[in-house]
Short mmCIF file of C-alpha atoms in Angstrom, two decimals:
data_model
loop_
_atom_site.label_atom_id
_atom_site.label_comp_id
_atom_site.label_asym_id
_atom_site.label_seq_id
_atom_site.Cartn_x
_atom_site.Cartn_y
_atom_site.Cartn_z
CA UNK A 1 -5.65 56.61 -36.17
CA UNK A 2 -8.81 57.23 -34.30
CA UNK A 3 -9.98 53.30 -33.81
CA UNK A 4 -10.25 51.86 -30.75
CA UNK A 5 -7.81 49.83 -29.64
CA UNK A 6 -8.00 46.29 -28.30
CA UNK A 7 -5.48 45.57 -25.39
CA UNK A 8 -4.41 42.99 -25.59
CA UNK A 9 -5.60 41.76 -29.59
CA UNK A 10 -4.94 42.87 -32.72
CA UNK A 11 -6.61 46.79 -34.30
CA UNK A 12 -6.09 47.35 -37.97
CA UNK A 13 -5.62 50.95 -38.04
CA UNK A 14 -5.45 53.84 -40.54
CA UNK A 15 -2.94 56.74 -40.55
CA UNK A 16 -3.64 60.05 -42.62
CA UNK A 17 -0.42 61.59 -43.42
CA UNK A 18 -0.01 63.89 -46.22
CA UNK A 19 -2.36 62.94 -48.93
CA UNK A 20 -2.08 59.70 -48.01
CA UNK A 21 -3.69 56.67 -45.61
CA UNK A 22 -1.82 54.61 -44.52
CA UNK A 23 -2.94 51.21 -43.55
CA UNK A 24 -1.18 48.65 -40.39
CA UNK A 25 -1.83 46.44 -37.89
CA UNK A 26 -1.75 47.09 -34.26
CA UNK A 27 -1.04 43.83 -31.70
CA UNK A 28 -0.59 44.19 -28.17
CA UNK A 29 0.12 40.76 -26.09
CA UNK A 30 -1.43 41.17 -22.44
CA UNK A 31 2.14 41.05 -21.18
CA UNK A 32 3.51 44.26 -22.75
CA UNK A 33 6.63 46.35 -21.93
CA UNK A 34 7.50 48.01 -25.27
CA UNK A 35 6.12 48.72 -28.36
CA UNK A 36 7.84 48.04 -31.84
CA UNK A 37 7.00 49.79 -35.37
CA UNK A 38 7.56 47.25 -38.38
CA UNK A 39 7.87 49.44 -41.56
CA UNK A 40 7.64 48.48 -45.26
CA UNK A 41 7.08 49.67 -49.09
CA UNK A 42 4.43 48.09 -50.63
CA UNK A 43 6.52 44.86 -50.97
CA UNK A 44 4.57 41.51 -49.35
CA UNK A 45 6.58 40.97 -45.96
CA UNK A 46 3.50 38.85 -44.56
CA UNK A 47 6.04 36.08 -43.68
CA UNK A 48 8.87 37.63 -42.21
CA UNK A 49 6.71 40.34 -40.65
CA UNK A 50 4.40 38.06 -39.04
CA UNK A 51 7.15 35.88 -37.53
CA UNK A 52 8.84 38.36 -36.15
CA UNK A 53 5.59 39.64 -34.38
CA UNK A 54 5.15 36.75 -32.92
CA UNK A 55 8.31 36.38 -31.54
CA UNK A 56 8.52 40.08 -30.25
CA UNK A 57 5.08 39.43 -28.86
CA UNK A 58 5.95 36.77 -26.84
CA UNK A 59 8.91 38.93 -25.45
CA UNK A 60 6.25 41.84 -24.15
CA UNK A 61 6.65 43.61 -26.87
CA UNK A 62 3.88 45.01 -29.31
CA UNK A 63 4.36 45.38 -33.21
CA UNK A 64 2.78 47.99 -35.32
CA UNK A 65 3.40 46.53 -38.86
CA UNK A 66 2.61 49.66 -41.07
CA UNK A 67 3.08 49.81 -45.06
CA UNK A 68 4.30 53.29 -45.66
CA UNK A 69 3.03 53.52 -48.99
CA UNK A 70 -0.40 53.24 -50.49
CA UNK A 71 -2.11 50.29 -52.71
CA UNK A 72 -1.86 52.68 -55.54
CA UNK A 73 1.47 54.28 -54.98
CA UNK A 74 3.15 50.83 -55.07
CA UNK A 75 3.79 50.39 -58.81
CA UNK A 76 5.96 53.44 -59.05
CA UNK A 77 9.38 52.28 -58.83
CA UNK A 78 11.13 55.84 -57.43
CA UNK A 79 8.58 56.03 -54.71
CA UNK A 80 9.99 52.90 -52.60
CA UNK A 81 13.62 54.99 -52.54
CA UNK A 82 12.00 58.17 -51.39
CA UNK A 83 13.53 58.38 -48.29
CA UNK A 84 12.45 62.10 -47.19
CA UNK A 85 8.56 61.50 -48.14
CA UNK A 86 8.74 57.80 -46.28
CA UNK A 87 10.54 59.36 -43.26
CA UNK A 88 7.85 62.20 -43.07
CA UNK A 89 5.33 59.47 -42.98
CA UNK A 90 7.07 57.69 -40.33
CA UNK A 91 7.31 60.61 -38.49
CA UNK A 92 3.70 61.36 -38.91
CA UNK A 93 3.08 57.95 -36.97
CA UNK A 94 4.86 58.80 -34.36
CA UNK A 95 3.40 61.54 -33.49
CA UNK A 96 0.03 60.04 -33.64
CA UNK A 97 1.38 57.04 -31.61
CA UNK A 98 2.22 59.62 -28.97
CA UNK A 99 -0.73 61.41 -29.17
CA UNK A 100 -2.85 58.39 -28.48
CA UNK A 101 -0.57 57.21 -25.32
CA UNK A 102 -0.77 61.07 -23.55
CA UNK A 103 -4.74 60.67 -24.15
CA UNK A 104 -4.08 56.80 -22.23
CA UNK A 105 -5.99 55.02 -25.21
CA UNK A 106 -2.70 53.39 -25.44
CA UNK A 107 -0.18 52.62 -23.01
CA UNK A 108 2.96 54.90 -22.68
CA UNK A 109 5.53 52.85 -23.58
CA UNK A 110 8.86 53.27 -25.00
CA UNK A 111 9.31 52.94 -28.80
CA UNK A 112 11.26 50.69 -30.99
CA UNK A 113 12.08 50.93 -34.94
CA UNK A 114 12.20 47.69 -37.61
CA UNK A 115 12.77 47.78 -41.04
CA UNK A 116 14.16 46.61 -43.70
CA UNK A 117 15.31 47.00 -47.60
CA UNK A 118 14.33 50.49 -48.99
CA UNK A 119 12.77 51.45 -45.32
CA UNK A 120 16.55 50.91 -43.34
CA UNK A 121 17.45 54.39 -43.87
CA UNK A 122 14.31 56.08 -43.10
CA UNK A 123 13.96 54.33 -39.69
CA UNK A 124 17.44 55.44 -39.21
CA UNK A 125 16.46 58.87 -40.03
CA UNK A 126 13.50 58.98 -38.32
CA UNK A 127 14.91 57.57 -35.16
CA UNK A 128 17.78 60.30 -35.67
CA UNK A 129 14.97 63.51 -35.47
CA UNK A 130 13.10 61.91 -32.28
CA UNK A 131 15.94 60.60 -30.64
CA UNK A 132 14.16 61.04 -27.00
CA UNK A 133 11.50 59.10 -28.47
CA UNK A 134 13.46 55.87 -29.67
CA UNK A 135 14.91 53.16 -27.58
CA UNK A 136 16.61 51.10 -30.36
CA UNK A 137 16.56 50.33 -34.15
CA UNK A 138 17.11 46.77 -36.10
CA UNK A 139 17.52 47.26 -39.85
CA UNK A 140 18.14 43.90 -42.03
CA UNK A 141 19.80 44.67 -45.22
CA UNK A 142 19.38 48.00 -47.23
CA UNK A 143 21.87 51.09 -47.30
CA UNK A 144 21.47 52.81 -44.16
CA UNK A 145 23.92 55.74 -45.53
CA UNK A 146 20.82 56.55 -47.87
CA UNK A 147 19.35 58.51 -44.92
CA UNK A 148 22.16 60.89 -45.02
CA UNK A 149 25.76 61.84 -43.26
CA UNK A 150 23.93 64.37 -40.63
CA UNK A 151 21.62 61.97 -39.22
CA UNK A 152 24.21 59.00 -39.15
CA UNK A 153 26.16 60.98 -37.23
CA UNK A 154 23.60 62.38 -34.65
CA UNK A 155 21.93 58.87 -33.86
CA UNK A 156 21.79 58.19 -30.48
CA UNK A 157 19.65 55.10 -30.18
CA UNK A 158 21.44 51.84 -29.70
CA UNK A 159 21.28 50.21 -34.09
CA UNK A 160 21.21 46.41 -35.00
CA UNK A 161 22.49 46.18 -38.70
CA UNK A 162 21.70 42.47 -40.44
CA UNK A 163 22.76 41.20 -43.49
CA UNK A 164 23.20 38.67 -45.24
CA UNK A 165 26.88 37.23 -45.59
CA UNK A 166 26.66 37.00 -49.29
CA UNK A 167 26.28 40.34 -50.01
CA UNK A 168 28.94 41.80 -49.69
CA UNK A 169 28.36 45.20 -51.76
CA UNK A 170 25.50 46.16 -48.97
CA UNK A 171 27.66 44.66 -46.26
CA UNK A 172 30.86 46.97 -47.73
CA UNK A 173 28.37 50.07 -47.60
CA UNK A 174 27.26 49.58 -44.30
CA UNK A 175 29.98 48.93 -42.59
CA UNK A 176 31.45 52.20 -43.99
CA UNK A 177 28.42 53.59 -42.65
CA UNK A 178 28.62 52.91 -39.44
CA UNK A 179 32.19 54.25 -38.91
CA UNK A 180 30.28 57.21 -38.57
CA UNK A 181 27.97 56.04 -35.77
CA UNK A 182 28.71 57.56 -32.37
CA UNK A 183 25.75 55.53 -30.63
CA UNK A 184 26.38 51.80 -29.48
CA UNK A 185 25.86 49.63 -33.05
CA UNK A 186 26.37 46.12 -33.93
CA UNK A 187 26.39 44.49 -37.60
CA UNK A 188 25.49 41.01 -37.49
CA UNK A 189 26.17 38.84 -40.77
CA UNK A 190 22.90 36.44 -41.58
CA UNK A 191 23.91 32.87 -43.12
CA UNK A 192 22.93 32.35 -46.81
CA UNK A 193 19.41 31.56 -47.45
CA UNK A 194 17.83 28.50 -45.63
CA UNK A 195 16.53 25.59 -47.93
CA UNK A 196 14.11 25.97 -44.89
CA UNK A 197 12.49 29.65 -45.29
CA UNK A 198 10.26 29.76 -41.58
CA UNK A 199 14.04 28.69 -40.08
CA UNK A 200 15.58 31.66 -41.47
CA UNK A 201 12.96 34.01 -41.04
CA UNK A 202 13.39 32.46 -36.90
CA UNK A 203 16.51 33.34 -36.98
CA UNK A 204 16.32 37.04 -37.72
CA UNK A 205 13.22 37.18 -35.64
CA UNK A 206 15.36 35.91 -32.72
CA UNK A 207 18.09 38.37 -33.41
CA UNK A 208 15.77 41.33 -33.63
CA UNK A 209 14.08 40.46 -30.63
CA UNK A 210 17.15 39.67 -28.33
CA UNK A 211 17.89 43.43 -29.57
CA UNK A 212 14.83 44.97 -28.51
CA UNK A 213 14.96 43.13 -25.30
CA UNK A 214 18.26 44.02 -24.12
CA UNK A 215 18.00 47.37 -24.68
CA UNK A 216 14.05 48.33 -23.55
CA UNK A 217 14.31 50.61 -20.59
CA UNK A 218 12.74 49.99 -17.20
CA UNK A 219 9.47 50.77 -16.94
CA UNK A 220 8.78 52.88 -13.94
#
C-alpha cells in the first residue's frame, strides 16, 4: 500500500500480505469523519458494494472495498471459508492502514468493519484482536459463530447483524451466536428479495450506514 492517496477521490491500492496482493479501492469524500473497510471473497459485490459506498460517503465516511483473495485463488472452493488465512489478511490491512495514518498520508480516523457471506466471521474476528482499533462492525448474512467462541465472547465493538427474514437456518445460528455477545449488538431481519434489486441493495446501505453513524466517535 505505498500509492499515493487522493483526498478526497478514489486510489486503487495494492496490499502484500503473505504471498499474496491484494487488490481494493480507496474513496475518501472531502467531508470525512470515519473510515469503513468493505471486505469480500472473490465473489462480484460491484452492486451492493458500490451502493453502499456511496451512501457511507455521503455520511463522511470513507470505504476501502478490498477483495481478500486473489484473481487466481478464487476458483478454489475451501479458500472462501478460510477464516484464519482471511482474518490474517484483514489484519495485515490494518496494520498498513495504521501505518499510513501515523506517517499523515492518511487521515487518523477511527475504523469501521463491513462484510458479508463467508467474510462475517472474519471481520468479527478481526475486530475481536484489535478491539482499540474498531469502532463498530455490520455483517449481512453469513455465520458469525464461524470465527470462533473466544472471540465472540471478547468483542467489544458495538455489531449490526442483517439477514434476510427467509432464512431462517442462518438467522437460527446467529441469533444463538450472539447470546454470547457481551458488547452492544442488534440483529436486524431484511425483507425478502426486492423485484426491485438497487431498492434492496438501498435499504441495507441505509441500515449499515445509520450504524456506522451512530456509533463513530467524536473526533477531537
Amino acid at each position: 500500500m505505498n500509492e499515493a492517496i487522493s483526498f478526497p477521490g478514489d486510489t486503487p491500492i495494492s496490499i502484500p500480505t503473505g504471498q499474496a496482493l491484494l487488490q481494493g479501492l480507496l474513496s475518501l469524500p472531502a467531508r470525512l469523519s470515519a473510515l469503513v473497510v468493505l471486505t469480500h471473497a472473490g465473489e462480484n459485490p460491484e452492486a451492493r458494494d458500490d451502493a453502499l459506498a456511496v451512501v457511507l460517503q455521503h455520511a463522511g465516511i470513507g470505504t476501502l472495498t478490498l477483495d481478500l483473495l486473489t484473481h487466481a485463488e478464487e476458483r478454489f472452493a475451501d479458500i472462501h471459508h478460510n477464516v484464519s488465512l482471511l482474518a490474517r489478511r484483514l489484519l495485515d490491512t490494518l496494520t498498513l492502514i495504521k501505518q499510513r495514518m501515523l506517517l499523515g498520508e492518511l487521515p487518523t480516523l477511527p475504523i469501521g468493519l463491513c462484510a458479508a457471506g463467508d467474510c462475517s466471521p472474519v471481520a468479527l474476528r478481526v475486530a475481536a484482536l484489535r478491539d482499540h482499533d474498531i469502532f463498530a462492525i455490520v455483517c449481512r448474512g453469513g455465520l458469525i459463530d464461524l470465527a470462533g467462541m473466544l472471540y465472540l465472547r471478547s468483542l467489544s465493538a458495538p455489531l449490526l447483524v442483517l439477514v434476510g427474514e427467509d432464512d431462517e437456518r442462518v438467522t437460527a445460528s446467529n441469533r444463538r451466536a450472539l447470546h454470547q455477545l457481551s458488547c452492544h449488538h442488534e440483529l436486524k431481519l431484511l425483507p425478502p428479495v426486492s423485484p426491485d434489486p438497487a431498492a434492496a441493495l438501498g435499504a441495507v446501505a441505509r441500515e449499515t450506514a445509520l450504524w456506522f453513524v451512530q456509533h463513530r466517535p467524536t473526533l477531537a
